[in-house]
Short mmCIF file of C-alpha atoms and ligand atoms in Angstrom, two decimals:
data_model
loop_
_atom_site.label_atom_id
_atom_site.label_comp_id
_atom_site.label_asym_id
_atom_site.label_seq_id
_atom_site.Cartn_x
_atom_site.Cartn_y
_atom_site.Cartn_z
CA UNK A 1486 24.22 -74.07 -51.72
CA UNK A 1487 23.05 -77.41 -52.96
CA UNK A 1488 24.52 -79.79 -50.41
CA UNK A 1489 22.34 -78.64 -47.49
CA UNK A 1490 19.81 -80.78 -45.72
CA UNK A 1491 16.31 -79.35 -45.64
CA UNK A 1492 15.95 -77.20 -42.54
CA UNK A 1493 19.65 -76.44 -42.16
CA UNK A 1494 20.93 -72.91 -42.77
CA UNK A 1495 23.92 -72.02 -44.95
CA UNK A 1496 26.27 -71.38 -42.04
CA UNK A 1497 29.92 -72.36 -42.35
CA UNK A 1498 29.33 -75.17 -39.86
CA UNK A 1499 25.70 -76.08 -40.63
CA UNK A 1500 26.50 -79.40 -42.35
CA UNK A 1501 26.35 -81.10 -38.97
CA UNK A 1502 22.98 -79.56 -38.04
CA UNK A 1503 19.43 -80.49 -38.99
CA UNK A 1504 17.64 -77.26 -38.08
CA UNK A 1505 18.59 -73.57 -38.17
CA UNK A 1506 19.45 -71.80 -34.92
CA UNK A 1507 16.66 -69.91 -33.26
CA UNK A 1508 16.51 -66.19 -33.95
CA UNK A 1509 17.25 -65.26 -30.34
CA UNK A 1510 20.12 -67.75 -30.15
CA UNK A 1511 21.54 -66.27 -33.32
CA UNK A 1512 21.60 -62.82 -31.77
CA UNK A 1513 22.84 -64.18 -28.45
CA UNK A 1514 25.78 -66.02 -29.96
CA UNK A 1515 26.77 -63.55 -32.68
CA UNK A 1516 29.69 -61.18 -32.16
CA UNK A 1517 29.86 -59.42 -35.51
CA UNK A 1518 28.12 -56.36 -34.05
CA UNK A 1519 31.31 -55.65 -32.11
CA UNK A 1520 34.12 -57.80 -33.47
CA UNK A 1521 33.86 -56.15 -36.90
CA UNK A 1522 36.26 -53.64 -35.34
CA UNK A 1523 38.98 -56.21 -35.95
CA UNK A 1524 38.16 -56.58 -39.65
CA UNK A 1525 41.39 -55.12 -41.03
CA UNK A 1526 43.44 -57.18 -38.59
CA UNK A 1527 41.47 -60.24 -39.65
CA UNK A 1528 42.34 -59.58 -43.30
CA UNK A 1529 46.00 -58.96 -42.47
CA UNK A 1530 46.15 -62.28 -40.65
CA UNK A 1531 44.33 -64.12 -43.43
CA UNK A 1532 46.67 -62.76 -46.09
CA UNK A 1533 49.76 -63.82 -44.16
CA UNK A 1534 48.21 -67.27 -43.66
CA UNK A 1535 47.28 -67.58 -47.35
CA UNK A 1536 50.77 -66.55 -48.51
CA UNK A 1537 52.29 -69.15 -46.24
CA UNK A 1538 49.86 -71.81 -47.53
CA UNK A 1539 50.92 -70.98 -51.11
CA UNK A 1540 54.63 -71.00 -50.29
CA UNK A 1541 54.18 -74.40 -48.68
CA UNK A 1542 52.25 -75.62 -51.75
CA UNK A 1543 49.16 -76.26 -49.61
CA UNK A 1544 47.13 -74.00 -51.91
CA UNK A 1545 48.00 -72.97 -55.48
CA UNK A 1546 49.49 -69.69 -56.61
CA UNK A 1547 46.25 -69.03 -58.50
CA UNK A 1548 44.21 -69.49 -55.31
CA UNK A 1549 46.50 -67.09 -53.49
CA UNK A 1550 46.13 -64.49 -56.23
CA UNK A 1551 42.35 -64.82 -56.05
CA UNK A 1552 42.38 -64.51 -52.26
CA UNK A 1553 44.60 -61.44 -52.42
CA UNK A 1554 42.43 -59.67 -54.96
CA UNK A 1555 39.22 -60.61 -53.11
CA UNK A 1556 40.64 -59.35 -49.83
CA UNK A 1557 41.66 -56.06 -51.44
CA UNK A 1558 38.06 -55.57 -52.56
CA UNK A 1559 36.74 -56.48 -49.12
CA UNK A 1560 39.16 -54.14 -47.33
CA UNK A 1561 38.03 -51.30 -49.58
CA UNK A 1562 34.38 -52.12 -48.94
CA UNK A 1563 34.97 -52.10 -45.19
CA UNK A 1564 36.98 -48.89 -45.20
CA UNK A 1565 34.31 -47.15 -47.26
CA UNK A 1566 31.54 -48.45 -45.02
CA UNK A 1567 29.98 -50.42 -47.87
CA UNK A 1568 30.49 -53.90 -46.44
CA UNK A 1569 27.18 -55.61 -45.63
CA UNK A 1570 27.73 -57.15 -42.20
CA UNK A 1571 25.26 -59.93 -41.56
CA UNK A 1572 24.41 -61.15 -38.08
CA UNK A 1573 23.47 -64.54 -39.55
CA UNK A 1574 27.16 -65.00 -40.34
CA UNK A 1575 27.97 -64.78 -36.66
CA UNK A 1576 31.32 -63.04 -36.46
CA UNK A 1577 33.84 -60.94 -38.33
CA UNK A 1578 35.73 -64.02 -39.50
CA UNK A 1579 32.81 -65.77 -41.14
CA UNK A 1580 31.42 -62.55 -42.61
CA UNK A 1581 34.67 -61.86 -44.40
CA UNK A 1582 35.19 -65.47 -45.47
CA UNK A 1583 31.70 -65.64 -46.89
CA UNK A 1584 32.16 -62.44 -48.85
CA UNK A 1585 35.51 -63.69 -50.12
CA UNK A 1586 33.94 -66.88 -51.38
CA UNK A 1587 31.18 -64.89 -53.08
CA UNK A 1588 33.85 -62.81 -54.80
CA UNK A 1589 36.42 -65.46 -55.79
CA UNK A 1590 34.71 -68.85 -55.45
CA UNK A 1591 36.56 -71.97 -54.29
CA UNK A 1592 39.82 -70.17 -53.53
CA UNK A 1593 37.92 -68.41 -50.75
CA UNK A 1594 36.84 -71.75 -49.33
CA UNK A 1595 40.47 -72.95 -49.27
CA UNK A 1596 41.67 -70.04 -47.13
CA UNK A 1597 40.63 -71.76 -43.89
CA UNK A 1598 42.90 -74.76 -44.58
CA UNK A 1599 45.08 -75.55 -41.54
CA UNK A 1600 43.38 -72.87 -39.49
CA UNK A 1601 40.49 -72.50 -37.07
CA UNK A 1602 38.56 -69.49 -35.88
CA UNK A 1603 40.08 -70.25 -32.49
CA UNK A 1604 43.63 -69.40 -33.53
CA UNK A 1605 42.31 -66.81 -35.95
CA UNK A 1606 40.49 -64.78 -33.31
CA UNK A 1607 43.38 -65.07 -30.85
CA UNK A 1608 45.63 -63.62 -33.58
CA UNK A 1609 43.21 -60.86 -34.52
CA UNK A 1610 42.83 -59.61 -30.94
CA UNK A 1611 46.57 -59.48 -30.48
CA UNK A 1612 47.04 -57.56 -33.72
CA UNK A 1613 44.27 -55.18 -32.71
CA UNK A 1614 45.56 -54.69 -29.18
CA UNK A 1615 49.11 -54.14 -30.44
CA UNK A 1616 47.86 -51.25 -32.57
CA UNK A 1617 45.82 -49.92 -29.65
CA UNK A 1618 48.85 -50.06 -27.33
CA UNK A 1619 50.98 -48.20 -29.86
CA UNK A 1620 48.34 -45.49 -30.15
CA UNK A 1621 47.96 -45.18 -26.36
CA UNK A 1622 51.73 -44.99 -25.94
CA UNK A 1623 51.75 -42.00 -28.29
CA UNK A 1624 48.90 -40.40 -26.37
CA UNK A 1625 50.73 -40.87 -23.08
CA UNK A 1626 53.76 -39.22 -24.64
CA UNK A 1627 51.66 -36.25 -25.80
CA UNK A 1628 50.18 -35.95 -22.31
CA UNK A 1629 53.68 -35.99 -20.82
CA UNK A 1630 54.88 -33.37 -23.28
CA UNK A 1631 51.96 -31.12 -22.35
CA UNK A 1632 52.72 -31.52 -18.62
CA UNK A 1633 56.40 -30.80 -19.22
CA UNK A 1634 55.66 -27.51 -20.96
CA UNK A 1635 53.59 -26.27 -18.01
CA UNK A 1636 56.11 -27.67 -15.51
CA UNK A 1637 58.90 -25.74 -17.22
CA UNK A 1638 56.91 -22.49 -17.24
CA UNK A 1639 56.18 -22.97 -13.52
CA UNK A 1640 59.51 -24.38 -12.35
CA UNK A 1641 59.67 -21.63 -9.74
CA UNK A 1642 55.97 -21.09 -9.00
CA UNK A 1643 55.49 -21.84 -5.31
CA UNK A 1644 52.47 -23.72 -4.08
CA UNK A 1645 51.72 -25.61 -0.89
CA UNK A 1646 52.64 -29.27 -1.03
CA UNK A 1647 50.10 -31.33 0.89
CA UNK A 1648 50.05 -34.45 2.99
CA UNK A 1649 46.69 -35.53 4.38
CA UNK A 1650 45.40 -32.60 2.29
CA UNK A 1651 46.95 -30.31 4.93
CA UNK A 1652 49.59 -27.76 3.98
CA UNK A 1653 52.91 -29.54 4.49
CA UNK A 1654 55.87 -27.87 2.79
CA UNK A 1655 56.36 -25.53 -0.15
CA UNK A 1656 56.82 -27.17 -3.51
CA UNK A 1657 56.81 -25.72 -6.97
CA UNK A 1658 53.86 -26.21 -9.28
CA UNK A 1659 56.32 -27.53 -11.85
CA UNK A 1660 57.58 -30.14 -9.41
CA UNK A 1661 54.02 -31.18 -8.65
CA UNK A 1662 53.23 -31.69 -12.33
CA UNK A 1663 56.42 -33.68 -12.84
CA UNK A 1664 55.04 -36.30 -10.47
CA UNK A 1665 52.38 -37.04 -13.09
CA UNK A 1666 55.02 -37.18 -15.82
CA UNK A 1667 56.73 -39.94 -13.84
CA UNK A 1668 53.49 -41.88 -13.39
CA UNK A 1669 52.78 -41.68 -17.12
CA UNK A 1670 56.34 -42.85 -17.79
CA UNK A 1671 55.78 -45.99 -15.74
CA UNK A 1672 52.42 -46.49 -17.45
CA UNK A 1673 54.27 -46.50 -20.78
CA UNK A 1674 56.82 -49.01 -19.49
CA UNK A 1675 54.02 -51.29 -18.31
CA UNK A 1676 52.32 -51.12 -21.70
CA UNK A 1677 55.57 -51.92 -23.48
CA UNK A 1678 56.07 -54.88 -21.18
CA UNK A 1679 52.53 -56.13 -21.81
CA UNK A 1680 53.03 -55.67 -25.56
CA UNK A 1681 56.22 -57.70 -25.66
CA UNK A 1682 54.69 -60.62 -23.74
CA UNK A 1683 51.61 -60.52 -25.96
CA UNK A 1684 53.50 -60.28 -29.23
CA UNK A 1685 53.50 -64.01 -30.04
CA UNK A 1686 51.61 -65.62 -32.89
CA UNK A 1687 48.77 -68.01 -31.98
CA UNK A 1688 48.02 -68.92 -35.61
CA UNK A 1689 48.98 -72.50 -36.38
CA UNK A 1690 47.43 -73.79 -33.18
CA UNK A 1691 44.31 -74.36 -35.30
CA UNK A 1692 41.34 -75.47 -33.17
CA UNK A 1693 43.49 -76.61 -30.26
CA UNK A 1694 45.95 -79.35 -31.21
CA UNK A 1695 47.79 -77.95 -34.21
CA UNK A 1696 47.26 -79.04 -37.81
CA UNK A 1697 48.26 -81.91 -40.09
CA UNK A 1698 49.33 -79.52 -42.85
CA UNK A 1699 53.03 -78.63 -43.26
CA UNK A 1700 52.61 -75.03 -42.12
CA UNK A 1701 55.41 -72.54 -41.47
CA UNK A 1702 54.44 -70.63 -38.35
CA UNK A 1703 57.69 -68.71 -38.01
CA UNK A 1704 57.23 -67.17 -41.45
CA UNK A 1705 53.70 -66.07 -40.62
CA UNK A 1706 54.94 -64.63 -37.32
CA UNK A 1707 57.65 -62.67 -39.11
CA UNK A 1708 55.26 -61.33 -41.74
CA UNK A 1709 52.81 -60.14 -39.08
CA UNK A 1710 55.50 -58.55 -36.92
CA UNK A 1711 55.29 -61.03 -34.05
CA UNK A 1712 58.46 -61.74 -32.06
CA UNK A 1713 57.81 -65.47 -32.14
CA UNK A 1714 55.03 -68.05 -31.91
CA UNK A 1715 52.93 -69.24 -28.98
CA UNK A 1716 54.68 -72.48 -28.18
CA UNK A 1717 51.73 -74.52 -26.99
CA UNK A 1718 48.66 -74.84 -29.18
CA UNK A 1719 46.22 -75.31 -26.28
CA UNK A 1720 47.53 -72.23 -24.53
CA UNK A 1721 47.59 -70.24 -27.77
CA UNK A 1722 43.86 -70.52 -28.44
CA UNK A 1723 42.60 -70.33 -24.90
CA UNK A 1724 44.37 -67.82 -22.71
CA UNK A 1725 43.39 -64.18 -22.66
CA UNK A 1726 45.87 -63.16 -19.98
CA UNK A 1727 47.21 -60.47 -22.30
CA UNK A 1728 43.77 -58.83 -22.40
CA UNK A 1729 43.61 -58.91 -18.61
CA UNK A 1730 47.13 -57.52 -18.38
CA UNK A 1731 46.31 -54.71 -20.79
CA UNK A 1732 43.19 -53.83 -18.83
CA UNK A 1733 45.25 -53.79 -15.65
CA UNK A 1734 47.66 -51.37 -17.37
CA UNK A 1735 44.66 -49.34 -18.53
CA UNK A 1736 43.32 -49.30 -14.95
CA UNK A 1737 46.59 -47.89 -13.65
CA UNK A 1738 46.62 -45.22 -16.33
CA UNK A 1739 43.09 -44.26 -15.27
CA UNK A 1740 44.08 -44.31 -11.58
CA UNK A 1741 46.87 -41.88 -12.31
CA UNK A 1742 44.72 -39.61 -14.48
CA UNK A 1743 41.95 -39.70 -11.88
CA UNK A 1744 44.34 -38.43 -9.21
CA UNK A 1745 45.26 -35.49 -11.43
CA UNK A 1746 41.60 -34.98 -12.26
CA UNK A 1747 40.75 -34.85 -8.56
CA UNK A 1748 43.44 -32.24 -7.98
CA UNK A 1749 42.21 -30.14 -10.88
CA UNK A 1750 38.72 -30.24 -9.38
CA UNK A 1751 40.02 -29.21 -5.95
CA UNK A 1752 42.31 -26.53 -7.32
CA UNK A 1753 39.51 -25.05 -9.41
CA UNK A 1754 37.14 -24.83 -6.48
CA UNK A 1755 36.98 -21.28 -5.09
CA UNK A 1756 38.22 -22.65 -1.73
CA UNK A 1757 41.57 -23.24 -3.42
CA UNK A 1758 41.39 -21.04 -6.50
CA UNK A 1759 44.83 -22.28 -7.61
CA UNK A 1760 43.80 -22.67 -11.25
CA UNK A 1761 41.07 -21.92 -13.69
CA UNK A 1762 40.10 -24.26 -16.51
CA UNK A 1763 39.20 -22.97 -19.96
CA UNK A 1764 35.43 -22.78 -20.43
CA UNK A 1765 35.45 -25.43 -23.13
CA UNK A 1766 36.31 -28.09 -20.52
CA UNK A 1767 33.55 -27.01 -18.17
CA UNK A 1768 29.78 -26.74 -18.21
CA UNK A 1769 27.24 -24.61 -16.45
CA UNK A 1770 24.29 -25.52 -14.30
CA UNK A 1771 20.72 -25.39 -15.54
CA UNK A 1772 19.51 -23.96 -12.25
CA UNK A 1773 22.44 -22.10 -10.67
CA UNK A 1774 23.54 -19.34 -13.05
CA UNK A 1775 26.86 -18.75 -11.28
CA UNK A 1776 28.20 -22.30 -11.71
CA UNK A 1777 31.14 -23.40 -13.83
CA UNK A 1778 31.68 -27.10 -13.28
CA UNK A 1779 34.85 -29.06 -14.13
CA UNK A 1780 32.98 -31.77 -16.03
CA UNK A 1781 35.90 -33.15 -17.98
CA UNK A 1782 38.07 -34.00 -14.94
CA UNK A 1783 35.00 -35.28 -13.11
CA UNK A 1784 34.16 -37.61 -15.98
CA UNK A 1785 37.74 -38.85 -16.18
CA UNK A 1786 37.51 -39.64 -12.47
CA UNK A 1787 34.20 -41.42 -13.08
CA UNK A 1788 35.25 -43.34 -16.16
CA UNK A 1789 38.08 -44.87 -14.14
CA UNK A 1790 35.39 -47.03 -12.56
CA UNK A 1791 34.23 -48.54 -15.79
CA UNK A 1792 37.78 -49.62 -16.69
CA UNK A 1793 38.13 -51.28 -13.28
CA UNK A 1794 34.82 -53.01 -14.03
CA UNK A 1795 36.19 -54.33 -17.31
CA UNK A 1796 39.28 -55.67 -15.52
CA UNK A 1797 37.10 -57.49 -13.01
CA UNK A 1798 34.89 -58.76 -15.85
CA UNK A 1799 37.80 -60.17 -17.82
CA UNK A 1800 39.37 -61.84 -14.81
CA UNK A 1801 36.05 -63.44 -13.97
CA UNK A 1802 35.61 -64.51 -17.59
CA UNK A 1803 38.93 -66.38 -17.59
CA UNK A 1804 38.76 -67.86 -14.11
CA UNK A 1805 38.19 -71.60 -14.04
CA UNK A 1806 37.92 -72.05 -17.82
CA UNK A 1807 39.07 -75.53 -18.77
CA UNK A 1808 41.48 -75.88 -21.68
CA UNK A 1809 41.24 -75.10 -24.48
CA UNK A 1810 38.98 -72.61 -26.31
CA UNK A 1811 35.53 -71.93 -24.88
CA UNK A 1812 32.94 -69.59 -26.27
CA UNK A 1813 33.14 -67.59 -23.04
CA UNK A 1814 36.15 -65.92 -24.61
CA UNK A 1815 33.99 -64.16 -27.14
CA UNK A 1816 33.03 -61.93 -24.22
CA UNK A 1817 36.58 -60.56 -24.06
CA UNK A 1818 36.17 -58.04 -26.83
CA UNK A 1819 33.70 -55.44 -25.59
CA UNK A 1820 35.50 -54.81 -22.29
CA UNK A 1821 38.81 -54.73 -24.08
CA UNK A 1822 37.64 -52.30 -26.74
CA UNK A 1823 35.92 -50.08 -24.23
CA UNK A 1824 38.96 -50.01 -21.95
CA UNK A 1825 41.19 -48.96 -24.85
CA UNK A 1826 38.65 -46.36 -26.04
CA UNK A 1827 38.19 -44.90 -22.57
CA UNK A 1828 41.90 -44.58 -21.91
CA UNK A 1829 42.54 -43.22 -25.36
CA UNK A 1830 39.80 -40.57 -25.23
CA UNK A 1831 40.80 -39.56 -21.71
CA UNK A 1832 44.47 -39.13 -22.58
CA UNK A 1833 43.74 -37.19 -25.72
CA UNK A 1834 41.49 -34.77 -23.90
CA UNK A 1835 43.99 -34.37 -21.05
CA UNK A 1836 46.82 -33.61 -23.45
CA UNK A 1837 44.65 -30.76 -24.76
CA UNK A 1838 43.38 -29.64 -21.37
CA UNK A 1839 46.77 -29.31 -19.66
CA UNK A 1840 47.90 -26.30 -21.76
CA UNK A 1841 44.48 -24.73 -21.06
CA UNK A 1842 45.11 -24.60 -17.28
CA UNK A 1843 45.33 -20.99 -16.13
CA UNK A 1844 47.63 -20.96 -13.10
CA UNK A 1845 46.93 -18.50 -10.24
CA UNK A 1846 50.30 -18.10 -8.45
CA UNK A 1847 48.89 -15.47 -6.09
CA UNK A 1848 46.32 -17.86 -4.66
CA UNK A 1849 48.96 -20.55 -4.21
CA UNK A 1850 51.20 -18.09 -2.44
CA UNK A 1851 48.36 -17.00 -0.15
CA UNK A 1852 47.62 -20.59 0.82
CA UNK A 1853 51.30 -21.08 1.59
CA UNK A 1854 51.23 -18.13 3.98
CA UNK A 1855 48.65 -19.89 6.15
CA UNK A 1856 49.93 -23.34 6.94
CA UNK A 1857 53.33 -22.77 8.65
CA UNK A 1858 54.75 -24.46 5.57
CA UNK A 1859 58.35 -23.75 6.50
CA UNK A 1860 58.19 -25.31 9.96
CA UNK A 1861 60.34 -28.24 8.81
CA UNK A 1862 62.92 -25.76 7.54
CA UNK A 1863 63.13 -24.23 11.01
CA UNK A 1864 63.61 -27.68 12.56
CA UNK A 1865 66.35 -28.50 10.02
CA UNK A 1866 67.98 -25.14 10.87
CA UNK A 1867 68.13 -26.04 14.56
CA UNK A 1868 69.56 -29.47 13.75
CA UNK A 1869 72.30 -27.81 11.72
CA UNK A 1870 73.03 -25.69 14.84
CA UNK A 1871 73.53 -28.87 16.83
CA UNK A 1872 70.11 -29.67 18.33
CA UNK A 1873 68.98 -33.32 17.99
CA UNK A 1874 66.12 -33.56 15.49
CA UNK A 1875 63.50 -34.70 18.01
CA UNK A 1876 64.25 -31.70 20.25
CA UNK A 1877 64.19 -29.38 17.24
CA UNK A 1878 60.81 -30.84 16.25
CA UNK A 1879 59.49 -30.15 19.76
CA UNK A 1880 60.80 -26.58 19.84
CA UNK A 1881 59.27 -25.76 16.45
CA UNK A 1882 55.97 -27.38 17.40
CA UNK A 1883 55.76 -25.02 20.37
CA UNK A 1884 56.63 -22.05 18.14
CA UNK A 1885 53.83 -23.09 15.76
CA UNK A 1886 51.41 -23.20 18.69
CA UNK A 1887 52.43 -19.65 19.58
CA UNK A 1888 51.93 -18.52 15.96
CA UNK A 1889 48.49 -20.15 15.97
CA UNK A 1890 47.65 -18.29 19.21
CA UNK A 1891 48.74 -15.01 17.64
CA UNK A 1892 46.84 -15.81 14.44
CA UNK A 1893 49.91 -15.44 12.23
CA UNK A 1894 52.25 -17.66 10.25
CA UNK A 1895 55.37 -19.08 11.87
CA UNK A 1896 57.56 -17.24 9.37
CA UNK A 1897 56.23 -13.88 10.54
CA UNK A 1898 56.97 -14.26 14.26
CA UNK A 1899 59.56 -11.74 15.45
CA UNK A 1900 63.03 -12.99 16.31
CA UNK A 1901 62.56 -12.34 20.03
CA UNK A 1902 59.51 -14.57 20.09
CA UNK A 1903 61.23 -17.33 18.13
CA UNK A 1904 64.21 -17.23 20.50
CA UNK A 1905 61.89 -18.12 23.42
CA UNK A 1906 61.72 -21.58 21.90
CA UNK A 1907 65.42 -21.94 21.20
CA UNK A 1908 68.32 -19.61 21.87
CA UNK A 1909 70.04 -21.17 18.85
CA UNK A 1910 67.77 -19.15 16.55
CA UNK A 1911 69.48 -16.13 15.03
CA UNK A 1912 68.76 -13.41 12.49
CA UNK A 1913 69.91 -15.73 9.66
CA UNK A 1914 66.81 -17.89 10.17
CA UNK A 1915 64.55 -15.58 8.15
CA UNK A 1916 66.27 -16.35 4.85
CA UNK A 1917 65.31 -20.00 5.39
CA UNK A 1918 61.79 -19.36 6.58
CA UNK A 1919 60.85 -17.71 3.29
CA UNK A 1920 59.17 -19.83 0.68
CA UNK A 1921 61.99 -19.18 -1.80
CA UNK A 1922 64.61 -20.22 0.76
CA UNK A 1923 62.72 -23.37 1.54
CA UNK A 1924 62.37 -24.31 -2.13
CA UNK A 1925 65.97 -23.52 -3.05
CA UNK A 1926 67.26 -25.61 -0.13
CA UNK A 1927 65.83 -28.83 -1.54
CA UNK A 1928 68.52 -28.95 -4.13
CA UNK A 1929 69.12 -32.58 -5.05
CA UNK A 1930 67.87 -34.93 -7.72
CA UNK A 1931 64.13 -35.42 -7.22
CA UNK A 1932 63.89 -32.30 -5.02
CA UNK A 1933 61.66 -29.28 -5.58
CA UNK A 1934 64.36 -26.57 -6.00
CA UNK A 1935 63.53 -24.67 -9.20
CA UNK A 1936 66.92 -25.52 -10.72
CA UNK A 1937 66.25 -29.22 -10.05
CA UNK A 1938 62.80 -28.92 -11.60
CA UNK A 1939 64.29 -27.47 -14.78
CA UNK A 1940 66.88 -30.22 -14.90
CA UNK A 1941 64.15 -32.85 -14.38
CA UNK A 1942 62.12 -31.32 -17.21
CA UNK A 1943 65.14 -31.55 -19.50
CA UNK A 1944 65.80 -35.18 -18.54
CA UNK A 1945 62.17 -36.17 -19.00
CA UNK A 1946 61.99 -34.41 -22.35
CA UNK A 1947 65.08 -36.23 -23.57
CA UNK A 1948 63.44 -39.51 -22.52
CA UNK A 1949 60.15 -38.96 -24.37
N1 LIG B 3332 33.70 -65.16 -32.41
C1 LIG B 3332 34.51 -66.15 -31.74
C2 LIG B 3332 35.24 -65.48 -30.58
O1 LIG B 3332 35.21 -64.30 -30.48
C3 LIG B 3332 35.51 -66.69 -32.70
C4 LIG B 3332 35.96 -68.06 -32.36
C5 LIG B 3332 34.84 -68.99 -32.46
N2 LIG B 3332 35.24 -70.34 -32.42
C6 LIG B 3332 34.35 -71.30 -32.30
N3 LIG B 3332 34.77 -72.49 -32.30
N4 LIG B 3332 33.07 -71.07 -32.20
O2 LIG B 3332 35.84 -66.09 -29.73
#
């Protein structure tokens, strides 16, 4: 580097400066420690840009060939972990460009024609996030498939359904699990929606105003698999709404998983005893020899908080930023990466953990025998015999009080006792007061009847 003033460093932008940046400032402003994760996306974007520059005769065919061969070397170095990342070169973009120039000379210096790191980084993040979304979509599908297998096996396994964490009505374990399949399905729709809004090419916006070179943005968009281009250059380089949107999607995924995690924790506690979790998802206590703790679901519940934190961080990062690019945006990457990693790890582990749930139908059945779970069925029975629902509700409530006084379940009261609360009650009531009768009666789409659960499993499976 011969054209440097004394005191200036050899940074890509140091021509304007008369002294090198301070050591602490260098570390404070660098992002290569974390944005090197986008290296392969950066190369993909650069190659598409270079090919377009050559087609438009902005660079020569020889320059393009040199850039392509240099980038192939660099990609191999990165993939093999041999690339020497240098914090003095600030970020992933400048590290790669510098290495390219070392490998192929002036052609490397021409790559940045008609481009800025501002549109470059906006492109790289979108490419990276697109890949991350595709991976997470597959992980959600695997999680759904795992839930469906258990739901099918337990389409007729009765358990108490709860409201307010009090026994409410019988449901099947399969039906309960299908609720989480639905949540994951909506999570996938949200991700697809986020992906399609994000899938626009920022490149060509250059620093903020566009470029004086005769670029062909649509061709670059097509080569990189974007559905179109960002139509305003200022917006293209500055907004990170897609990162916020993704992190909101990630938060909802974690909310849903955390609800399941919470149930697993409750169900595994001896108070419930509905399930057992394979030892490999649990740990012991260093002081209490009898303990087997559901660490994996507890951590999933806990990690939900850090994704929420990232969402709040990204929203705060974007709020009030004037157009166009500001360095604040460099802070988008760590929360984004960590959100994707957290969701991805959590879903992968849950897809493995679900088949390792040992279901305890006896314990579920026992819990059902204690909460007067078929009281609503008795009220519905009286309504079908002509009693207005409110009166039926009142009659059954009094019958429940009697059962409580006798220390038994409503379904086990003798007919004579039940008839004290309504003469409409006949011998035929007992078929309905059984758990099986109650389940089978909810025989409509979205209901808990075992036949409906099997049909729902089949529909969900076809939709995966
Ligand atoms: N590392 C930067 C970022 O992540 C790249 C863009 C820098 N642009 C600039 N003009 N300093 O946002």
